[in-house]
PDB file of C-alpha atoms in Angstrom:
ATOM      1  CA  MET A  61     -17.655 -27.648 -11.149  1.00  0.00           C
ATOM      2  CA  ASP A  62     -14.406 -26.016 -12.022  1.00  0.00           C
ATOM      3  CA  PRO A  63     -12.082 -26.872  -9.120  1.00  0.00           C
ATOM      4  CA  ASP A  64      -9.152 -24.493  -8.955  1.00  0.00           C
ATOM      5  CA  ASP A  65      -6.954 -26.576  -6.697  1.00  0.00           C
ATOM      6  CA  SER A  66      -5.331 -29.998  -6.851  1.00  0.00           C
ATOM      7  CA  THR A  67      -5.437 -30.984  -3.209  1.00  0.00           C
ATOM      8  CA  GLY A  68      -8.294 -33.473  -3.533  1.00  0.00           C
ATOM      9  CA  PRO A  69     -11.580 -33.555  -1.631  1.00  0.00           C
ATOM     10  CA  ALA A  70     -10.278 -31.298   1.146  1.00  0.00           C
ATOM     11  CA  GLY A  71      -9.270 -28.568  -1.290  1.00  0.00           C
ATOM     12  CA  ALA A  72     -10.524 -25.038  -1.698  1.00  0.00           C
ATOM     13  CA  ASP A  73     -13.825 -25.954  -3.316  1.00  0.00           C
ATOM     14  CA  HIS A  74     -15.106 -27.928  -0.359  1.00  0.00           C
ATOM     15  CA  PRO A  75     -17.015 -26.069   2.378  1.00  0.00           C
ATOM     16  CA  GLU A  76     -16.552 -28.694   5.054  1.00  0.00           C
ATOM     17  CA  ARG A  77     -12.797 -28.186   5.350  1.00  0.00           C
ATOM     18  CA  ALA A  78     -11.630 -26.847   8.698  1.00  0.00           C
ATOM     19  CA  PRO A  79     -10.726 -23.139   8.643  1.00  0.00           C
ATOM     20  CA  ALA A  80      -7.150 -22.059   8.179  1.00  0.00           C
ATOM     21  CA  PRO A  81      -5.477 -20.149  11.030  1.00  0.00           C
ATOM     22  CA  ALA A  82      -6.684 -16.596  11.564  1.00  0.00           C
ATOM     23  CA  GLY A  83      -5.360 -14.223   8.954  1.00  0.00           C
ATOM     24  CA  ARG A  84      -4.539 -17.028   6.537  1.00  0.00           C
ATOM     25  CA  ARG A  85      -7.949 -18.524   5.831  1.00  0.00           C
ATOM     26  CA  ARG A  86      -8.189 -19.850   2.299  1.00  0.00           C
ATOM     27  CA  PRO A  87     -11.338 -19.376   0.267  1.00  0.00           C
ATOM     28  CA  ARG A  88     -13.606 -22.399   0.008  1.00  0.00           C
ATOM     29  CA  TRP A  89     -16.212 -22.106  -2.713  1.00  0.00           C
ATOM     30  CA  LEU A  90     -19.090 -24.159  -4.001  1.00  0.00           C
ATOM     31  CA  PRO A  91     -18.771 -22.975  -7.614  1.00  0.00           C
ATOM     32  CA  VAL A  92     -21.942 -21.895  -9.369  1.00  0.00           C
ATOM     33  CA  ALA A  93     -22.429 -19.913 -12.586  1.00  0.00           C
ATOM     34  CA  ILE A  94     -24.887 -17.279 -13.685  1.00  0.00           C
ATOM     35  CA  ALA A  95     -25.020 -16.081 -17.281  1.00  0.00           C
ATOM     36  CA  VAL A  96     -26.840 -12.795 -17.696  1.00  0.00           C
ATOM     37  CA  ALA A  97     -28.886 -12.776 -20.873  1.00  0.00           C
ATOM     38  CA  ALA A  98     -28.057 -10.345 -23.640  1.00  0.00           C
ATOM     39  CA  SER A  99     -31.558  -8.920 -23.362  1.00  0.00           C
ATOM     40  CA  LEU A 100     -30.680  -7.588 -19.938  1.00  0.00           C
ATOM     41  CA  LEU A 101     -27.398  -6.028 -20.973  1.00  0.00           C
ATOM     42  CA  MET A 102     -28.388  -5.002 -24.500  1.00  0.00           C
ATOM     43  CA  LEU A 103     -24.904  -6.230 -25.373  1.00  0.00           C
ATOM     44  CA  ALA A 104     -23.376  -9.554 -26.225  1.00  0.00           C
ATOM     45  CA  THR A 105     -24.060 -12.238 -23.635  1.00  0.00           C
ATOM     46  CA  VAL A 106     -21.755 -11.889 -20.651  1.00  0.00           C
ATOM     47  CA  VAL A 107     -21.102 -14.815 -18.355  1.00  0.00           C
ATOM     48  CA  VAL A 108     -20.820 -13.898 -14.699  1.00  0.00           C
ATOM     49  CA  VAL A 109     -20.117 -16.455 -12.021  1.00  0.00           C
ATOM     50  CA  SER A 110     -21.698 -16.428  -8.586  1.00  0.00           C
ATOM     51  CA  ASP A 111     -19.778 -18.483  -6.039  1.00  0.00           C
ATOM     52  CA  VAL A 112     -21.229 -19.616  -2.760  1.00  0.00           C
ATOM     53  CA  VAL A 113     -18.478 -19.060  -0.215  1.00  0.00           C
ATOM     54  CA  SER A 114     -18.371 -21.377   2.774  1.00  0.00           C
ATOM     55  CA  GLY A 115     -16.751 -20.783   6.108  1.00  0.00           C
ATOM     56  CA  ASP A 116     -17.078 -22.627   9.410  1.00  0.00           C
ATOM     57  CA  GLY A 117     -20.637 -21.658  10.244  1.00  0.00           C
ATOM     58  CA  ASP A 118     -22.740 -24.098  12.242  1.00  0.00           C
ATOM     59  CA  THR A 119     -26.237 -25.331  11.534  1.00  0.00           C
ATOM     60  CA  ALA A 120     -28.813 -23.539  13.679  1.00  0.00           C
ATOM     61  CA  SER A 121     -31.083 -26.566  13.997  1.00  0.00           C
ATOM     62  CA  GLY A 122     -30.796 -29.577  16.268  1.00  0.00           C
ATOM     63  CA  ILE A 123     -30.387 -31.911  13.296  1.00  0.00           C
ATOM     64  CA  THR A 124     -26.947 -33.429  12.832  1.00  0.00           C
ATOM     65  CA  PRO A 125     -25.967 -33.073   9.152  1.00  0.00           C
ATOM     66  CA  ALA A 126     -25.664 -36.353   7.289  1.00  0.00           C
ATOM     67  CA  ALA A 127     -23.016 -37.514   4.846  1.00  0.00           C
ATOM     68  CA  ASP A 128     -25.118 -36.285   1.944  1.00  0.00           C
ATOM     69  CA  PRO A 129     -28.463 -34.497   1.522  1.00  0.00           C
ATOM     70  CA  SER A 130     -30.160 -37.490  -0.156  1.00  0.00           C
ATOM     71  CA  ALA A 131     -29.746 -39.750   2.880  1.00  0.00           C
ATOM     72  CA  PRO A 132     -32.954 -40.806   4.681  1.00  0.00           C
ATOM     73  CA  ASP A 133     -31.683 -39.311   7.946  1.00  0.00           C
ATOM     74  CA  SER A 134     -30.438 -36.062   6.404  1.00  0.00           C
ATOM     75  CA  ALA A 135     -31.435 -32.516   7.254  1.00  0.00           C
ATOM     76  CA  ALA A 136     -32.590 -32.109   3.657  1.00  0.00           C
ATOM     77  CA  THR A 137     -34.960 -35.050   4.044  1.00  0.00           C
ATOM     78  CA  ALA A 138     -36.267 -33.725   7.358  1.00  0.00           C
ATOM     79  CA  LEU A 139     -36.866 -30.340   5.742  1.00  0.00           C
ATOM     80  CA  ARG A 140     -38.785 -31.949   2.891  1.00  0.00           C
ATOM     81  CA  ASP A 141     -40.855 -34.160   5.189  1.00  0.00           C
ATOM     82  CA  SER A 142     -41.783 -31.211   7.399  1.00  0.00           C
ATOM     83  CA  GLU A 143     -43.878 -29.829   4.520  1.00  0.00           C
ATOM     84  CA  ALA A 144     -43.434 -26.458   6.200  1.00  0.00           C
ATOM     85  CA  GLN A 145     -45.060 -23.492   4.513  1.00  0.00           C
ATOM     86  CA  LEU A 146     -43.858 -19.918   4.313  1.00  0.00           C
ATOM     87  CA  ALA A 147     -45.885 -17.101   5.811  1.00  0.00           C
ATOM     88  CA  THR A 148     -47.645 -14.737   3.449  1.00  0.00           C
ATOM     89  CA  VAL A 149     -45.942 -11.374   3.807  1.00  0.00           C
ATOM     90  CA  ASP A 150     -46.893  -7.831   2.963  1.00  0.00           C
ATOM     91  CA  CYS A 151     -43.647  -6.591   1.458  1.00  0.00           C
ATOM     92  CA  GLU A 152     -43.507  -3.038   0.149  1.00  0.00           C
ATOM     93  CA  PRO A 153     -39.863  -1.940  -0.069  1.00  0.00           C
ATOM     94  CA  GLY A 154     -39.049   1.506  -1.303  1.00  0.00           C
ATOM     95  CA  GLU A 155     -38.325   2.047  -4.958  1.00  0.00           C
ATOM     96  CA  LEU A 156     -34.976   0.721  -6.122  1.00  0.00           C
ATOM     97  CA  ARG A 157     -32.949   3.750  -7.140  1.00  0.00           C
ATOM     98  CA  PRO A 158     -29.433   3.993  -8.568  1.00  0.00           C
ATOM     99  CA  GLY A 159     -26.590   4.085  -6.086  1.00  0.00           C
ATOM    100  CA  ARG A 160     -24.938   1.831  -3.546  1.00  0.00           C
ATOM    101  CA  ASP A 161     -26.774   3.281  -0.535  1.00  0.00           C
ATOM    102  CA  ALA A 162     -30.128   2.928  -2.248  1.00  0.00           C
ATOM    103  CA  ALA A 163     -29.392  -0.703  -3.146  1.00  0.00           C
ATOM    104  CA  ARG A 164     -28.357  -1.437   0.443  1.00  0.00           C
ATOM    105  CA  ALA A 165     -31.560   0.084   1.805  1.00  0.00           C
ATOM    106  CA  TYR A 166     -33.654  -1.883  -0.699  1.00  0.00           C
ATOM    107  CA  TYR A 167     -31.935  -5.153   0.153  1.00  0.00           C
ATOM    108  CA  ARG A 168     -32.400  -4.627   3.878  1.00  0.00           C
ATOM    109  CA  GLU A 169     -36.119  -4.067   3.465  1.00  0.00           C
ATOM    110  CA  VAL A 170     -36.472  -7.196   1.355  1.00  0.00           C
ATOM    111  CA  LEU A 171     -34.349  -9.179   3.836  1.00  0.00           C
ATOM    112  CA  ASP A 172     -36.852  -8.270   6.530  1.00  0.00           C
ATOM    113  CA  CYS A 173     -39.583  -9.710   4.297  1.00  0.00           C
ATOM    114  CA  LEU A 174     -37.540 -12.848   3.688  1.00  0.00           C
ATOM    115  CA  ASP A 175     -36.958 -13.379   7.405  1.00  0.00           C
ATOM    116  CA  ARG A 176     -40.663 -12.989   8.156  1.00  0.00           C
ATOM    117  CA  ALA A 177     -41.732 -15.261   5.320  1.00  0.00           C
ATOM    118  CA  TRP A 178     -39.347 -18.058   6.324  1.00  0.00           C
ATOM    119  CA  GLN A 179     -39.983 -17.848  10.083  1.00  0.00           C
ATOM    120  CA  PRO A 180     -42.659 -20.612  10.140  1.00  0.00           C
ATOM    121  CA  VAL A 181     -40.195 -22.958   8.411  1.00  0.00           C
ATOM    122  CA  TYR A 182     -37.528 -22.164  10.987  1.00  0.00           C
ATOM    123  CA  ASP A 183     -40.043 -22.759  13.768  1.00  0.00           C
ATOM    124  CA  ARG A 184     -41.072 -26.124  12.332  1.00  0.00           C
ATOM    125  CA  MET A 185     -37.426 -27.178  11.967  1.00  0.00           C
ATOM    126  CA  GLY A 186     -36.396 -25.950  15.426  1.00  0.00           C
ATOM    127  CA  VAL A 187     -33.976 -23.425  13.926  1.00  0.00           C
ATOM    128  CA  ARG A 188     -32.623 -20.638  16.123  1.00  0.00           C
ATOM    129  CA  PRO A 189     -33.282 -17.234  14.522  1.00  0.00           C
ATOM    130  CA  GLN A 190     -30.127 -15.953  12.797  1.00  0.00           C
ATOM    131  CA  PRO A 191     -31.016 -13.145  10.402  1.00  0.00           C
ATOM    132  CA  ALA A 192     -28.950 -12.751   7.266  1.00  0.00           C
ATOM    133  CA  SER A 193     -27.192  -9.497   6.464  1.00  0.00           C
ATOM    134  CA  VAL A 194     -26.245  -8.021   3.108  1.00  0.00           C
ATOM    135  CA  ASP A 195     -23.000  -6.341   2.057  1.00  0.00           C
ATOM    136  CA  VAL A 196     -22.923  -4.337  -1.172  1.00  0.00           C
ATOM    137  CA  ALA A 197     -19.324  -3.129  -0.785  1.00  0.00           C
ATOM    138  CA  ASP A 198     -16.621  -4.190  -3.224  1.00  0.00           C
ATOM    139  CA  VAL A 199     -14.712  -6.004  -0.498  1.00  0.00           C
ATOM    140  CA  ARG A 200     -11.841  -8.333  -1.289  1.00  0.00           C
ATOM    141  CA  THR A 201     -12.182 -10.659   1.689  1.00  0.00           C
ATOM    142  CA  THR A 202     -15.035 -12.139   3.707  1.00  0.00           C
ATOM    143  CA  GLU A 203     -15.259 -14.215   6.863  1.00  0.00           C
ATOM    144  CA  CYS A 204     -15.041 -17.195   4.515  1.00  0.00           C
ATOM    145  CA  GLY A 205     -11.904 -15.980   2.753  1.00  0.00           C
ATOM    146  CA  GLU A 206     -11.072 -14.137  -0.441  1.00  0.00           C
ATOM    147  CA  LEU A 207     -13.851 -13.218  -2.833  1.00  0.00           C
ATOM    148  CA  PRO A 208     -13.505 -14.631  -6.328  1.00  0.00           C
ATOM    149  CA  PRO A 209     -12.461 -12.120  -9.014  1.00  0.00           C
ATOM    150  CA  ALA A 210     -15.083  -9.731 -10.358  1.00  0.00           C
ATOM    151  CA  ASP A 211     -15.302 -11.636 -13.629  1.00  0.00           C
ATOM    152  CA  ARG A 212     -16.181 -14.803 -11.710  1.00  0.00           C
ATOM    153  CA  ALA A 213     -18.539 -13.651  -8.961  1.00  0.00           C
ATOM    154  CA  LEU A 214     -21.832 -11.792  -9.066  1.00  0.00           C
ATOM    155  CA  GLY A 215     -23.218 -12.689  -5.653  1.00  0.00           C
ATOM    156  CA  LEU A 216     -22.258 -15.082  -2.897  1.00  0.00           C
ATOM    157  CA  TYR A 217     -23.278 -16.250   0.556  1.00  0.00           C
ATOM    158  CA  CYS A 218     -20.879 -16.821   3.462  1.00  0.00           C
ATOM    159  CA  ASP A 219     -22.222 -19.136   6.144  1.00  0.00           C
ATOM    160  CA  ALA A 220     -19.568 -18.157   8.708  1.00  0.00           C
ATOM    161  CA  ASP A 221     -21.320 -14.859   9.456  1.00  0.00           C
ATOM    162  CA  HIS A 222     -24.563 -15.337   7.454  1.00  0.00           C
ATOM    163  CA  THR A 223     -23.711 -12.529   5.066  1.00  0.00           C
ATOM    164  CA  ILE A 224     -24.949 -12.222   1.506  1.00  0.00           C
ATOM    165  CA  HIS A 225     -22.289 -10.445  -0.537  1.00  0.00           C
ATOM    166  CA  LEU A 226     -23.720  -8.596  -3.527  1.00  0.00           C
ATOM    167  CA  PRO A 227     -21.032  -6.117  -4.643  1.00  0.00           C
ATOM    168  CA  TYR A 228     -22.973  -3.257  -6.162  1.00  0.00           C
ATOM    169  CA  SER A 229     -20.581  -2.579  -9.009  1.00  0.00           C
ATOM    170  CA  ARG A 230     -20.726  -6.192 -10.156  1.00  0.00           C
ATOM    171  CA  LEU A 231     -24.502  -6.435 -10.364  1.00  0.00           C
ATOM    172  CA  THR A 232     -24.912  -3.033 -11.984  1.00  0.00           C
ATOM    173  CA  THR A 233     -22.313  -3.943 -14.585  1.00  0.00           C
ATOM    174  CA  ALA A 234     -24.363  -7.022 -15.400  1.00  0.00           C
ATOM    175  CA  VAL A 235     -27.933  -5.679 -15.297  1.00  0.00           C
ATOM    176  CA  GLY A 236     -27.856  -1.948 -14.580  1.00  0.00           C
ATOM    177  CA  GLY A 237     -28.689  -0.079 -11.399  1.00  0.00           C
ATOM    178  CA  THR A 238     -32.483  -0.257 -11.322  1.00  0.00           C
ATOM    179  CA  ASP A 239     -33.451  -3.681 -12.711  1.00  0.00           C
ATOM    180  CA  GLU A 240     -35.504  -4.596  -9.663  1.00  0.00           C
ATOM    181  CA  PRO A 241     -36.522  -8.130 -10.774  1.00  0.00           C
ATOM    182  CA  ALA A 242     -32.864  -9.063 -11.297  1.00  0.00           C
ATOM    183  CA  PHE A 243     -31.827  -7.602  -7.920  1.00  0.00           C
ATOM    184  CA  LEU A 244     -34.728  -9.364  -6.230  1.00  0.00           C
ATOM    185  CA  ALA A 245     -34.159 -12.740  -7.888  1.00  0.00           C
ATOM    186  CA  THR A 246     -30.466 -12.679  -6.984  1.00  0.00           C
ATOM    187  CA  LEU A 247     -31.117 -11.750  -3.349  1.00  0.00           C
ATOM    188  CA  ALA A 248     -33.887 -14.347  -2.957  1.00  0.00           C
ATOM    189  CA  HIS A 249     -31.620 -17.044  -4.424  1.00  0.00           C
ATOM    190  CA  GLU A 250     -28.734 -16.172  -2.119  1.00  0.00           C
ATOM    191  CA  TYR A 251     -31.136 -16.145   0.842  1.00  0.00           C
ATOM    192  CA  GLY A 252     -32.061 -19.667  -0.201  1.00  0.00           C
ATOM    193  CA  HIS A 253     -28.485 -20.609   0.689  1.00  0.00           C
ATOM    194  CA  HIS A 254     -29.049 -18.997   4.093  1.00  0.00           C
ATOM    195  CA  VAL A 255     -32.021 -21.331   4.601  1.00  0.00           C
ATOM    196  CA  GLN A 256     -29.818 -24.254   3.579  1.00  0.00           C
ATOM    197  CA  ALA A 257     -27.140 -23.156   6.027  1.00  0.00           C
ATOM    198  CA  LEU A 258     -29.485 -22.805   8.999  1.00  0.00           C
ATOM    199  CA  THR A 259     -31.206 -26.135   8.371  1.00  0.00           C
ATOM    200  CA  GLY A 260     -28.036 -28.174   7.790  1.00  0.00           C
ATOM    201  CA  VAL A 261     -28.354 -28.695   4.026  1.00  0.00           C
ATOM    202  CA  PHE A 262     -25.360 -26.453   3.333  1.00  0.00           C
ATOM    203  CA  THR A 263     -23.061 -28.644   5.435  1.00  0.00           C
ATOM    204  CA  GLU A 264     -24.470 -31.820   3.932  1.00  0.00           C
ATOM    205  CA  THR A 265     -23.747 -30.497   0.449  1.00  0.00           C
ATOM    206  CA  GLY A 266     -20.135 -29.972   1.445  1.00  0.00           C
ATOM    207  CA  ASN A 267     -19.996 -33.485   2.871  1.00  0.00           C
ATOM    208  CA  ALA A 268     -21.339 -34.930  -0.371  1.00  0.00           C
ATOM    209  CA  MET A 269     -18.904 -32.911  -2.466  1.00  0.00           C
ATOM    210  CA  SER A 270     -15.972 -34.204  -0.432  1.00  0.00           C
ATOM    211  CA  ASP A 271     -16.846 -37.737  -1.550  1.00  0.00           C
ATOM    212  CA  ALA A 272     -17.501 -36.917  -5.191  1.00  0.00           C
ATOM    213  CA  ASP A 273     -15.537 -35.735  -8.169  1.00  0.00           C
ATOM    214  CA  GLY A 274     -16.056 -34.702 -11.765  1.00  0.00           C
ATOM    215  CA  ALA A 275     -19.621 -35.089 -13.034  1.00  0.00           C
ATOM    216  CA  ALA A 276     -20.892 -36.337  -9.671  1.00  0.00           C
ATOM    217  CA  GLU A 277     -19.590 -33.222  -7.907  1.00  0.00           C
ATOM    218  CA  SER A 278     -21.189 -30.979 -10.506  1.00  0.00           C
ATOM    219  CA  GLU A 279     -24.504 -32.750 -10.063  1.00  0.00           C
ATOM    220  CA  VAL A 280     -24.449 -32.237  -6.295  1.00  0.00           C
ATOM    221  CA  GLY A 281     -23.775 -28.549  -6.925  1.00  0.00           C
ATOM    222  CA  ARG A 282     -26.696 -28.263  -9.338  1.00  0.00           C
ATOM    223  CA  ARG A 283     -29.089 -29.872  -6.876  1.00  0.00           C
ATOM    224  CA  PHE A 284     -27.856 -27.419  -4.248  1.00  0.00           C
ATOM    225  CA  GLU A 285     -28.216 -24.378  -6.508  1.00  0.00           C
ATOM    226  CA  LEU A 286     -31.561 -25.343  -8.002  1.00  0.00           C
ATOM    227  CA  GLN A 287     -32.974 -25.858  -4.513  1.00  0.00           C
ATOM    228  CA  ALA A 288     -31.915 -22.298  -3.622  1.00  0.00           C
ATOM    229  CA  THR A 289     -33.691 -21.072  -6.757  1.00  0.00           C
ATOM    230  CA  CYS A 290     -36.801 -23.052  -5.812  1.00  0.00           C
ATOM    231  CA  PHE A 291     -36.654 -21.501  -2.339  1.00  0.00           C
ATOM    232  CA  ALA A 292     -36.554 -18.102  -4.043  1.00  0.00           C
ATOM    233  CA  GLY A 293     -39.727 -19.059  -5.893  1.00  0.00           C
ATOM    234  CA  LEU A 294     -41.406 -20.023  -2.605  1.00  0.00           C
ATOM    235  CA  PHE A 295     -40.646 -16.589  -1.191  1.00  0.00           C
ATOM    236  CA  LEU A 296     -41.852 -14.780  -4.294  1.00  0.00           C
ATOM    237  CA  ASP A 297     -45.117 -16.683  -4.001  1.00  0.00           C
ATOM    238  CA  ALA A 298     -45.415 -15.682  -0.333  1.00  0.00           C
ATOM    239  CA  ALA A 299     -45.080 -12.057  -1.440  1.00  0.00           C
ATOM    240  CA  ARG A 300     -46.969 -12.308  -4.718  1.00  0.00           C
ATOM    241  CA  ASP A 301     -49.668  -9.773  -3.784  1.00  0.00           C
ATOM    242  CA  THR A 302     -47.222  -7.033  -2.820  1.00  0.00           C
ATOM    243  CA  GLY A 303     -45.234  -4.355  -4.626  1.00  0.00           C
ATOM    244  CA  LEU A 304     -42.076  -6.388  -5.078  1.00  0.00           C
ATOM    245  CA  ALA A 305     -40.316  -6.158  -8.450  1.00  0.00           C
ATOM    246  CA  GLY A 306     -41.689  -2.729  -9.234  1.00  0.00           C
ATOM    247  CA  PRO A 307     -44.988  -1.232 -10.344  1.00  0.00           C
ATOM    248  CA  SER A 308     -44.736  -2.686 -13.847  1.00  0.00           C
ATOM    249  CA  GLY A 309     -44.713  -6.305 -12.724  1.00  0.00           C
ATOM    250  CA  GLY A 310     -44.648  -8.024  -9.380  1.00  0.00           C
ATOM    251  CA  PRO A 311     -43.032 -11.169  -7.997  1.00  0.00           C
ATOM    252  CA  GLU A 312     -43.990 -12.991 -11.212  1.00  0.00           C
ATOM    253  CA  VAL A 313     -41.509 -10.812 -13.074  1.00  0.00           C
ATOM    254  CA  ALA A 314     -38.726 -11.822 -10.702  1.00  0.00           C
ATOM    255  CA  VAL A 315     -39.611 -15.490 -11.226  1.00  0.00           C
ATOM    256  CA  GLN A 316     -39.337 -14.936 -14.967  1.00  0.00           C
ATOM    257  CA  ASP A 317     -35.903 -13.375 -14.475  1.00  0.00           C
ATOM    258  CA  PHE A 318     -34.476 -16.809 -13.709  1.00  0.00           C
ATOM    259  CA  ALA A 319     -34.960 -17.616 -17.389  1.00  0.00           C
ATOM    260  CA  ASN A 320     -32.007 -15.272 -17.983  1.00  0.00           C
ATOM    261  CA  TRP A 321     -29.685 -17.441 -15.876  1.00  0.00           C
ATOM    262  CA  SER A 322     -27.523 -20.153 -17.338  1.00  0.00           C
ATOM    263  CA  GLY A 323     -24.391 -22.080 -16.455  1.00  0.00           C
ATOM    264  CA  GLY A 324     -25.444 -25.638 -17.206  1.00  0.00           C
ATOM    265  CA  GLU A 325     -22.780 -27.459 -15.206  1.00  0.00           C
ATOM    266  CA  SER A 326     -23.231 -25.388 -12.058  1.00  0.00           C
ATOM    267  CA  HIS A 327     -26.799 -24.025 -12.064  1.00  0.00           C
ATOM    268  CA  GLY A 328     -28.564 -26.302 -14.518  1.00  0.00           C
ATOM    269  CA  GLY A 329     -29.048 -23.710 -17.242  1.00  0.00           C
ATOM    270  CA  ALA A 330     -31.843 -21.276 -18.040  1.00  0.00           C
ATOM    271  CA  ARG A 331     -34.578 -23.856 -18.623  1.00  0.00           C
ATOM    272  CA  LEU A 332     -34.029 -25.606 -15.307  1.00  0.00           C
ATOM    273  CA  GLN A 333     -33.570 -22.343 -13.415  1.00  0.00           C
ATOM    274  CA  GLN A 334     -36.950 -21.218 -14.726  1.00  0.00           C
ATOM    275  CA  GLN A 335     -38.471 -24.639 -14.034  1.00  0.00           C
ATOM    276  CA  TRP A 336     -37.405 -24.724 -10.384  1.00  0.00           C
ATOM    277  CA  ALA A 337     -38.228 -21.069  -9.729  1.00  0.00           C
ATOM    278  CA  THR A 338     -41.705 -21.778 -11.071  1.00  0.00           C
ATOM    279  CA  THR A 339     -41.923 -24.981  -9.028  1.00  0.00           C
ATOM    280  CA  GLY A 340     -41.337 -22.960  -5.887  1.00  0.00           C
ATOM    281  CA  PHE A 341     -43.712 -20.203  -7.002  1.00  0.00           C
ATOM    282  CA  THR A 342     -46.531 -22.704  -7.540  1.00  0.00           C
ATOM    283  CA  GLY A 343     -45.619 -25.077  -4.711  1.00  0.00           C
ATOM    284  CA  ASP A 344     -47.398 -25.348  -1.384  1.00  0.00           C
ATOM    285  CA  SER A 345     -44.420 -26.034   0.877  1.00  0.00           C
ATOM    286  CA  VAL A 346     -40.695 -26.700   1.083  1.00  0.00           C
ATOM    287  CA  ALA A 347     -41.459 -30.260  -0.033  1.00  0.00           C
ATOM    288  CA  ALA A 348     -41.839 -28.899  -3.573  1.00  0.00           C
ATOM    289  CA  CYS A 349     -38.144 -27.983  -3.553  1.00  0.00           C
ATOM    290  CA  ASP A 350     -36.737 -31.458  -2.949  1.00  0.00           C
ATOM    291  CA  THR A 351     -34.078 -31.386  -5.644  1.00  0.00           C
ATOM    292  CA  TRP A 352     -32.175 -34.135  -3.817  1.00  0.00           C
ATOM    293  CA  SER A 353     -34.544 -36.895  -4.901  1.00  0.00           C
ATOM    294  CA  ALA A 354     -35.405 -35.356  -8.280  1.00  0.00           C
ATOM    295  CA  ARG A 355     -34.532 -37.351 -11.371  1.00  0.00           C
ATOM    296  CA  ALA A 356     -31.319 -36.456 -13.174  1.00  0.00           C
ATOM    297  CA  ALA A 357     -33.207 -34.946 -16.120  1.00  0.00           C
ATOM    298  CA  ASP A 358     -34.707 -32.355 -13.777  1.00  0.00           C
ATOM    299  CA  ILE A 359     -31.367 -31.138 -12.464  1.00  0.00           C
ATOM    300  CA  GLY A 360     -29.312 -31.316 -15.668  1.00  0.00           C
ATOM    301  CA  GLY A 361     -26.276 -33.318 -16.670  1.00  0.00           C
ATOM    302  CA  ALA A 362     -26.007 -36.875 -17.920  1.00  0.00           C
ATOM    303  CA  GLY A 363     -25.210 -38.619 -14.637  1.00  0.00           C
ATOM    304  CA  GLU A 364     -27.496 -39.608 -11.790  1.00  0.00           C
ATOM    305  CA  TRP A 365     -25.881 -38.910  -8.427  1.00  0.00           C
ATOM    306  CA  SER A 366     -26.390 -41.070  -5.339  1.00  0.00           C
ATOM    307  CA  GLY A 367     -24.065 -41.171  -2.384  1.00  0.00           C
ATOM    308  CA  GLY A 368     -21.050 -39.802  -4.195  1.00  0.00           C
ATOM    309  CA  SER A 369     -21.155 -42.047  -7.262  1.00  0.00           C
ATOM    310  CA  SER A 370     -22.354 -41.434 -10.742  1.00  0.00           C
ATOM    311  CA  SER A 371     -24.031 -43.724 -13.224  1.00  0.00           C
ATOM    312  CA  PRO A 372     -25.379 -43.366 -16.759  1.00  0.00           C
ATOM    313  CA  ALA A 373     -28.617 -41.445 -16.998  1.00  0.00           C
ATOM    314  CA  SER A 374     -31.861 -43.377 -17.231  1.00  0.00           C
ATOM    315  CA  PRO A 375     -33.640 -43.412 -20.606  1.00  0.00           C
TER     316      PRO A 375
END
């Protein structure tokens, strides 16, 4: 984590903080980092940060969020124990073409696939349907507050209105306008945060971050981000026999795109991004994506987080 305030656990980086008065809401971010590989840009490696923006959205399930996602009575544990499976979907979006309108249309078609694929999980968890929307505009503010600067944010999810913000100019600067696997991987990851928000995991992550600092806070963030990547892998598996990711590949290509992500402190780095995307792609249910009980070595960093404290890593 790279906190940008000095107000303690209730500062701008903590999603559980109550909203500021209308018109003066401060941004509250769960910082995460994506580094786009040089092979995508054909330039020197460029680091782009993707922040998850949190507002005052409520969980859509009947589960009361716990103090942290690793607790036995947490929403994250209930989600794991449900062993819910995604529905296989026939997803054939139109070709991704250059231009903001074309990207918006592509995203909306894939969002429909994501909603359909995740519906059995929502049903199992008793989640009220709340479809996500996507905004490709270069907006400066969201329902969760100010967007981070362009050099810090590639994509972000706001739980207050369930909107995935993917400013078109930012993604095209990083990967170009028609790199379908990169567009797809980013959208599927951000939708993973939507799943976390609806099931209560998003709020629990904020609760855990409010009680942690330094390395422990970073570790909570990595578990949160790597679970979203694993959820992306689950979706790509559910759509593996369709035309996603373009005629030259398929969902497997989008899974491989996670190997181009880095940001060790926030996302776990390229190796772990690839590992968890593959875990979801080869997993049978949401239980495969239980990053909250995974060993420290599988989520990066030297510390092992439990209940807001950190300890030396096991041998």
